[in-house]
Coordinates of N, CA and C in Angstrom, one line a residue:
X1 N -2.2 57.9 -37.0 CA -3.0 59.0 -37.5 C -2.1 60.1 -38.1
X2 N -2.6 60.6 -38.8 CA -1.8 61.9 -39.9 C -2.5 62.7 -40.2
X3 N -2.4 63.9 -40.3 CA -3.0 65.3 -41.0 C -2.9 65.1 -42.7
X4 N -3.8 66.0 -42.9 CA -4.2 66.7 -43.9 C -2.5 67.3 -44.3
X5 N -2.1 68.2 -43.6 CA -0.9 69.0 -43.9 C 0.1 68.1 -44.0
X6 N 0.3 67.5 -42.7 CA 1.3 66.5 -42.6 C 1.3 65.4 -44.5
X7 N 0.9 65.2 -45.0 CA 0.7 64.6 -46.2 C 0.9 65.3 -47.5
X8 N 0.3 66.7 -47.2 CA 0.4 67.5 -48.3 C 2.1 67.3 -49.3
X9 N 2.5 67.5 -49.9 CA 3.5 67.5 -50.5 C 4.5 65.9 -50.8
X10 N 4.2 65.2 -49.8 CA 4.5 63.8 -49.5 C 5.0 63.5 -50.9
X11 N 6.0 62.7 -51.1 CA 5.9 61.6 -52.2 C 4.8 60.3 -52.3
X12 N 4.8 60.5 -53.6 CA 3.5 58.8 -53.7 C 4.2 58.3 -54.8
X13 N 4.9 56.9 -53.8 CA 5.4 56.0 -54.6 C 4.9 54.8 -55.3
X14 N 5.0 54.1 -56.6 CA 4.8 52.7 -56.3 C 5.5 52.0 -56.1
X15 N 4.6 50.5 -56.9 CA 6.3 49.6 -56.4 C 7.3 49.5 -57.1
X16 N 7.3 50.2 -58.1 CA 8.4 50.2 -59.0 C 9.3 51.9 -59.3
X17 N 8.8 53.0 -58.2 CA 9.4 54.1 -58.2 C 8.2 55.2 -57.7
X18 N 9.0 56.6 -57.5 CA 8.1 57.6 -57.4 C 7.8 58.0 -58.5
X19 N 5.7 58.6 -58.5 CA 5.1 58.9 -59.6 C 4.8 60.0 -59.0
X20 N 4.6 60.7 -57.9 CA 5.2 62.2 -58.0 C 4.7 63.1 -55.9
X21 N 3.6 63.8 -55.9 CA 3.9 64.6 -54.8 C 2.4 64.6 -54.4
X22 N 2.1 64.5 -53.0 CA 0.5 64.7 -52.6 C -0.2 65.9 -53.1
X23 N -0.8 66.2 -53.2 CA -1.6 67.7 -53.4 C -2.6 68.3 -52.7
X24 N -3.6 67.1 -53.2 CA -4.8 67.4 -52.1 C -5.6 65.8 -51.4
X25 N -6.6 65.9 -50.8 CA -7.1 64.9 -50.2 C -9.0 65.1 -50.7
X26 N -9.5 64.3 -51.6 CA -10.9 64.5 -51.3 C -11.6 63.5 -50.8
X27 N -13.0 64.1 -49.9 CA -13.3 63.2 -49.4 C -14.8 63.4 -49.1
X28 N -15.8 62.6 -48.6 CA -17.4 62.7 -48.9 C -17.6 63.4 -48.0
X29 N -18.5 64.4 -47.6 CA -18.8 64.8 -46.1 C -19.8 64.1 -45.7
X30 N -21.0 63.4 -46.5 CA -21.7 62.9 -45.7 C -21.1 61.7 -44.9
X31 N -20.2 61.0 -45.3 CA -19.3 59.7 -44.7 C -18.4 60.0 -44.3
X32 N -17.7 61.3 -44.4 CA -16.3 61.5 -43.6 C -15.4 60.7 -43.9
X33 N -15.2 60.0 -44.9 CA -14.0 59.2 -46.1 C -13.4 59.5 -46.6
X34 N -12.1 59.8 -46.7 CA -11.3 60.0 -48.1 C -11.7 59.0 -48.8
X35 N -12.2 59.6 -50.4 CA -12.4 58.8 -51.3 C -11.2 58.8 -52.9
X36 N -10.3 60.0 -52.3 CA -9.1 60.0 -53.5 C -8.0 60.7 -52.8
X37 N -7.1 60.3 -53.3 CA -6.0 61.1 -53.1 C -5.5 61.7 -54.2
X38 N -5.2 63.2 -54.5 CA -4.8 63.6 -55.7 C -3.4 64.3 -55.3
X39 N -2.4 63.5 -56.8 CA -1.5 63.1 -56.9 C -0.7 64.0 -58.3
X40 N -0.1 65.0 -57.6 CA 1.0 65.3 -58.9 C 2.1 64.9 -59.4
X41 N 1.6 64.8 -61.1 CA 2.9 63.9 -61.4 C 2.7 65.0 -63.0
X42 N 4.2 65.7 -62.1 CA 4.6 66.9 -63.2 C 3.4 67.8 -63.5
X43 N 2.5 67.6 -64.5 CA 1.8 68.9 -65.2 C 1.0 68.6 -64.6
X44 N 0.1 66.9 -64.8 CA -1.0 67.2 -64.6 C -1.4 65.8 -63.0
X45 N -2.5 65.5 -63.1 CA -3.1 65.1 -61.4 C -4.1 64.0 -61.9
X46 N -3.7 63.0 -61.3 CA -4.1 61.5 -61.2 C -4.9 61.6 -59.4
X47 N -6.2 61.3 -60.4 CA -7.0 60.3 -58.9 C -6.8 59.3 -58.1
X48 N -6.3 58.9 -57.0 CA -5.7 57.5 -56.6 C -6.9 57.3 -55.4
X49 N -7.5 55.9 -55.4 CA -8.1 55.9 -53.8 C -7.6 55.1 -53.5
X50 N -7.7 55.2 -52.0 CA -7.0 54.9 -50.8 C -6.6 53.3 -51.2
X51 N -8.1 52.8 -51.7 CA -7.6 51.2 -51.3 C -6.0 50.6 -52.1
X52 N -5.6 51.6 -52.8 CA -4.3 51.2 -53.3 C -3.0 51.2 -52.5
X53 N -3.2 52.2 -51.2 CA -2.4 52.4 -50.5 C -2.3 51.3 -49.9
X54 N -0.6 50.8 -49.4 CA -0.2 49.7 -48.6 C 0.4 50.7 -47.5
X55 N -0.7 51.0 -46.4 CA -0.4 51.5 -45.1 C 0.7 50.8 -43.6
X56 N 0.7 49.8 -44.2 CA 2.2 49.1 -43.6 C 3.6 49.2 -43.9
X57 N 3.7 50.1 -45.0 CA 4.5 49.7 -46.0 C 5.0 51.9 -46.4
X58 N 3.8 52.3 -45.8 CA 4.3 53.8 -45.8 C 4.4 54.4 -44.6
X59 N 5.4 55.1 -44.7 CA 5.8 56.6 -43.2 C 5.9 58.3 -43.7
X60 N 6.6 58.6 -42.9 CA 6.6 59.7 -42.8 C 7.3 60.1 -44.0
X61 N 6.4 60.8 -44.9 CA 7.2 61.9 -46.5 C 7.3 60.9 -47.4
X62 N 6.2 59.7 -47.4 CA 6.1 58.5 -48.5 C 5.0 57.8 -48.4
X63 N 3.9 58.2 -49.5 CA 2.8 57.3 -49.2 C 3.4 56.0 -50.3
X64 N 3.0 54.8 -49.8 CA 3.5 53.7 -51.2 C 2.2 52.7 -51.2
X65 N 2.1 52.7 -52.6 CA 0.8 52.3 -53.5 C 1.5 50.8 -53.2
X66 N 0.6 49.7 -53.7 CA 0.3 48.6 -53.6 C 0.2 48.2 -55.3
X67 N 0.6 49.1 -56.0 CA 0.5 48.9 -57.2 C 1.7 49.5 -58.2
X68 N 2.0 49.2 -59.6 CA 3.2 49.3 -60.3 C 2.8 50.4 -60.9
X69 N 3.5 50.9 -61.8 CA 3.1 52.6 -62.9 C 2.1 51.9 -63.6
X70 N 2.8 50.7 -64.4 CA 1.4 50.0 -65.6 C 0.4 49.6 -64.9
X71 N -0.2 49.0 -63.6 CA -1.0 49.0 -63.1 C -1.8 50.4 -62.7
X72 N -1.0 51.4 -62.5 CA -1.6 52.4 -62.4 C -2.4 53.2 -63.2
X73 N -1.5 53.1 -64.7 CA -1.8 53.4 -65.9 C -3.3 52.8 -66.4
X74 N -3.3 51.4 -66.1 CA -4.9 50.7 -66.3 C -5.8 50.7 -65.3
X75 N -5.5 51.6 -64.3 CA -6.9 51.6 -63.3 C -7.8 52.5 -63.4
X76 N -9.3 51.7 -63.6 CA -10.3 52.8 -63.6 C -10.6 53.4 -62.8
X77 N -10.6 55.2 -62.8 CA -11.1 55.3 -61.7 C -12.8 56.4 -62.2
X78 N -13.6 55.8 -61.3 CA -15.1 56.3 -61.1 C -15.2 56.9 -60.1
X79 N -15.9 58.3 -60.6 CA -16.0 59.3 -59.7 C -17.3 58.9 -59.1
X80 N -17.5 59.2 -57.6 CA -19.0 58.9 -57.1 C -20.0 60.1 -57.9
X81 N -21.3 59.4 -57.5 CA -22.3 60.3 -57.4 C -22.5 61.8 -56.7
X82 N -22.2 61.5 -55.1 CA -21.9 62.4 -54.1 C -21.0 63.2 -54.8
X83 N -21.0 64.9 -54.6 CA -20.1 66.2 -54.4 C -18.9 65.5 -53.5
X84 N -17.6 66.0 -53.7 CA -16.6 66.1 -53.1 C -16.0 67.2 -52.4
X85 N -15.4 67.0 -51.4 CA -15.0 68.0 -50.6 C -13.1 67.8 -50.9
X86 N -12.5 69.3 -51.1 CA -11.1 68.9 -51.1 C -10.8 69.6 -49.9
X87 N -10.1 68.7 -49.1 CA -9.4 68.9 -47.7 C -8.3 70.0 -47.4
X88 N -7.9 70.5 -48.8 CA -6.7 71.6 -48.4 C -7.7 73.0 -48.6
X89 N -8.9 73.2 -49.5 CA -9.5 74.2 -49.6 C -9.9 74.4 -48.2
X90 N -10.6 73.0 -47.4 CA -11.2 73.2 -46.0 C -10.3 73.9 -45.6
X91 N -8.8 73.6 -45.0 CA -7.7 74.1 -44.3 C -8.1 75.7 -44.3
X92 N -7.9 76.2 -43.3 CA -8.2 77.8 -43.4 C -9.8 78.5 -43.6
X93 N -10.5 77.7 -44.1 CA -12.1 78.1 -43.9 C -11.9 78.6 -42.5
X94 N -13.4 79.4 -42.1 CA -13.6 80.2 -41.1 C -14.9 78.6 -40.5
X95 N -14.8 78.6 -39.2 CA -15.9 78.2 -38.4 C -16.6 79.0 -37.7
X96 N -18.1 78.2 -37.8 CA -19.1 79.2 -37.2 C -19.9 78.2 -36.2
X97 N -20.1 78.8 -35.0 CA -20.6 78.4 -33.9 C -21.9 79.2 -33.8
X98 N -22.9 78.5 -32.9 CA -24.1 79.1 -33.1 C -24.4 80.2 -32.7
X99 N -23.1 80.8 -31.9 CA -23.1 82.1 -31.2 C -22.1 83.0 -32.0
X100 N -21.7 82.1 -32.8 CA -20.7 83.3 -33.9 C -19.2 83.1 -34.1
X101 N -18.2 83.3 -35.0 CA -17.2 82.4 -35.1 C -16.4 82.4 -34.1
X102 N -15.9 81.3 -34.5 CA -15.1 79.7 -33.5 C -14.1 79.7 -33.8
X103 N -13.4 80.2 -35.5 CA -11.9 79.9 -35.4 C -11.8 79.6 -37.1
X104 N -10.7 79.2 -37.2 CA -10.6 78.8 -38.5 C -10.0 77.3 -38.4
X105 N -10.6 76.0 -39.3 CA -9.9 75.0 -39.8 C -8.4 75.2 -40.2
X106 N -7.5 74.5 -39.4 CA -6.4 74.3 -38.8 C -5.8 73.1 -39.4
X107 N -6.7 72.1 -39.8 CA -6.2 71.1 -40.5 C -7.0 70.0 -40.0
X108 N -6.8 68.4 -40.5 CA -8.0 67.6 -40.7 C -7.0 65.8 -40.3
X109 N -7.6 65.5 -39.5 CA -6.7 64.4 -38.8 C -7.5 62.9 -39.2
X110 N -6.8 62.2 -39.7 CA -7.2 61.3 -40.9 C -6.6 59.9 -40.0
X111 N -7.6 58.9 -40.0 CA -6.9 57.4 -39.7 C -6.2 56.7 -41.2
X112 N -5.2 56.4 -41.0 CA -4.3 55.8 -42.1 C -4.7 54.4 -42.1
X113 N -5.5 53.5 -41.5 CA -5.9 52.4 -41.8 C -7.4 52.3 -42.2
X114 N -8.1 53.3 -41.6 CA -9.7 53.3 -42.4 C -10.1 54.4 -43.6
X115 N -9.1 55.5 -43.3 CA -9.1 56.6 -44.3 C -10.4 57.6 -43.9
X116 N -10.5 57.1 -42.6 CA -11.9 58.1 -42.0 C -11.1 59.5 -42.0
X117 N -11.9 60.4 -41.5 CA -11.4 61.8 -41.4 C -12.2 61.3 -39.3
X118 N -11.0 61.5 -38.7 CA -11.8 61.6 -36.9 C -11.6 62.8 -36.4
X119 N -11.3 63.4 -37.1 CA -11.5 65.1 -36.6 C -10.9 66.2 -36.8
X120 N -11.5 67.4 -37.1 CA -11.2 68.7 -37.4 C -10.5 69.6 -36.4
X121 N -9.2 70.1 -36.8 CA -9.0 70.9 -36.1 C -8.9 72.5 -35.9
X122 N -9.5 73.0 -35.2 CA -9.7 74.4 -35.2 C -8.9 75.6 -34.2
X123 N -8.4 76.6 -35.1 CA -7.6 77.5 -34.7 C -8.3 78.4 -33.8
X124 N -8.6 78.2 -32.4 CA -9.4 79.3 -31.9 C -8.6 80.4 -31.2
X125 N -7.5 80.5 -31.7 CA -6.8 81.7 -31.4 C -7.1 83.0 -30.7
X126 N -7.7 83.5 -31.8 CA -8.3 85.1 -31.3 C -9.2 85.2 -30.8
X127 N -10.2 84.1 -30.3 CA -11.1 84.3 -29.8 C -11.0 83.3 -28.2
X128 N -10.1 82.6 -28.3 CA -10.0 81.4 -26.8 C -8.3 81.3 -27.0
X129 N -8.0 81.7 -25.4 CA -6.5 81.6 -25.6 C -5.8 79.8 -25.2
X130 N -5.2 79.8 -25.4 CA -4.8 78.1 -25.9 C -4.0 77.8 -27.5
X131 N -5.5 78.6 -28.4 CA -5.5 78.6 -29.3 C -6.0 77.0 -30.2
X132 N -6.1 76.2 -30.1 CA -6.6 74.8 -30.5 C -7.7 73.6 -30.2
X133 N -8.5 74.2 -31.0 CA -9.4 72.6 -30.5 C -9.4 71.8 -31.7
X134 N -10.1 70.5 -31.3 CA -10.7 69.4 -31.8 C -11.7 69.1 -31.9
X135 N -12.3 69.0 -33.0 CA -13.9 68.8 -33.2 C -14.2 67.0 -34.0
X136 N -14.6 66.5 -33.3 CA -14.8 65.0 -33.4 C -16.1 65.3 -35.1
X137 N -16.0 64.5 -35.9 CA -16.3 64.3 -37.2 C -17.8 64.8 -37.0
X138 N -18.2 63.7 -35.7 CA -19.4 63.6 -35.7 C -20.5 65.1 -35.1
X139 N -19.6 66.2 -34.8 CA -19.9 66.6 -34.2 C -20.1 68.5 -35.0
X140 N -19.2 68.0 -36.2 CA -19.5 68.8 -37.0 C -20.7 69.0 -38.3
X141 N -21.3 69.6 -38.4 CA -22.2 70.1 -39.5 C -22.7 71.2 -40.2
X142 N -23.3 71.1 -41.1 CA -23.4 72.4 -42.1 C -24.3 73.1 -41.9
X143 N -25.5 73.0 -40.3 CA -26.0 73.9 -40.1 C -25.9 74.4 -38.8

């Protein structure tokens, strides 16, 4: 398992070299999937999804694609239907509990072999001392 943060800045290699640095993570909320990983390389930001990643084959401060730059270069990529959520904007939003806020998103805990999102983590600092919970995927929603 890996964070949202933990990834941010990462290199994303292929197989033939680095094509540049993580940025952000988007992902569906109705499915709780990453469905791209966005990828800077210099100016501008290439869509990558997951299924390119070879998760065996990457660690810590290196994600590595399963694919070449020219391979890269010819992949289509198709935006879904579904709105996208980007996971670094989440980072630092405010949570609201039904009795009034809970904390602020802390960061977002990602399985590296399904690309699910299994849970949100929240800063409840100022308001519960500890300061940290975990909110299971399923357990969060938008009303």
């Amino acid at each position: 398992m890996s964070t949202v943060r933990e990834l941010h800045g990462d290199k994303v290699a292929a197989r033939d070299g680095v094509i540049g640095a993580l940025h952000d993570v988007y992902f569906d909320d109705a499915q709780w999937v990453v469905r791209f990983f966005v990828v800077e390389e210099g100016a501008r930001q290439r869509l990558i999804p997951p299924r390119t990643v070879e998760p065996g084959l990457s660690g810590r401060k290196k994600l590595r694609l399963g694919l070449t730059r020219a391979q890269l270069r010819g992949l289509k990529v198709r935006r879904p239907a579904v709105p996208l959520c980007s996971a670094m904007q989440m980072v630092g939003c405010a949570v609201e509990a039904r009795d009034g806020s809970a904390g602020r998103v802390r960061d977002i805990v990602l399985d590296e072999e399904t690309w699910q999102i299994r849970e949100v983590l929240v800063d409840t600092s100022p308001w519960w001392p500890g300061g940290l919970a975990g909110r299971e995927r399923r357990s969060c929603g938008s009303s």
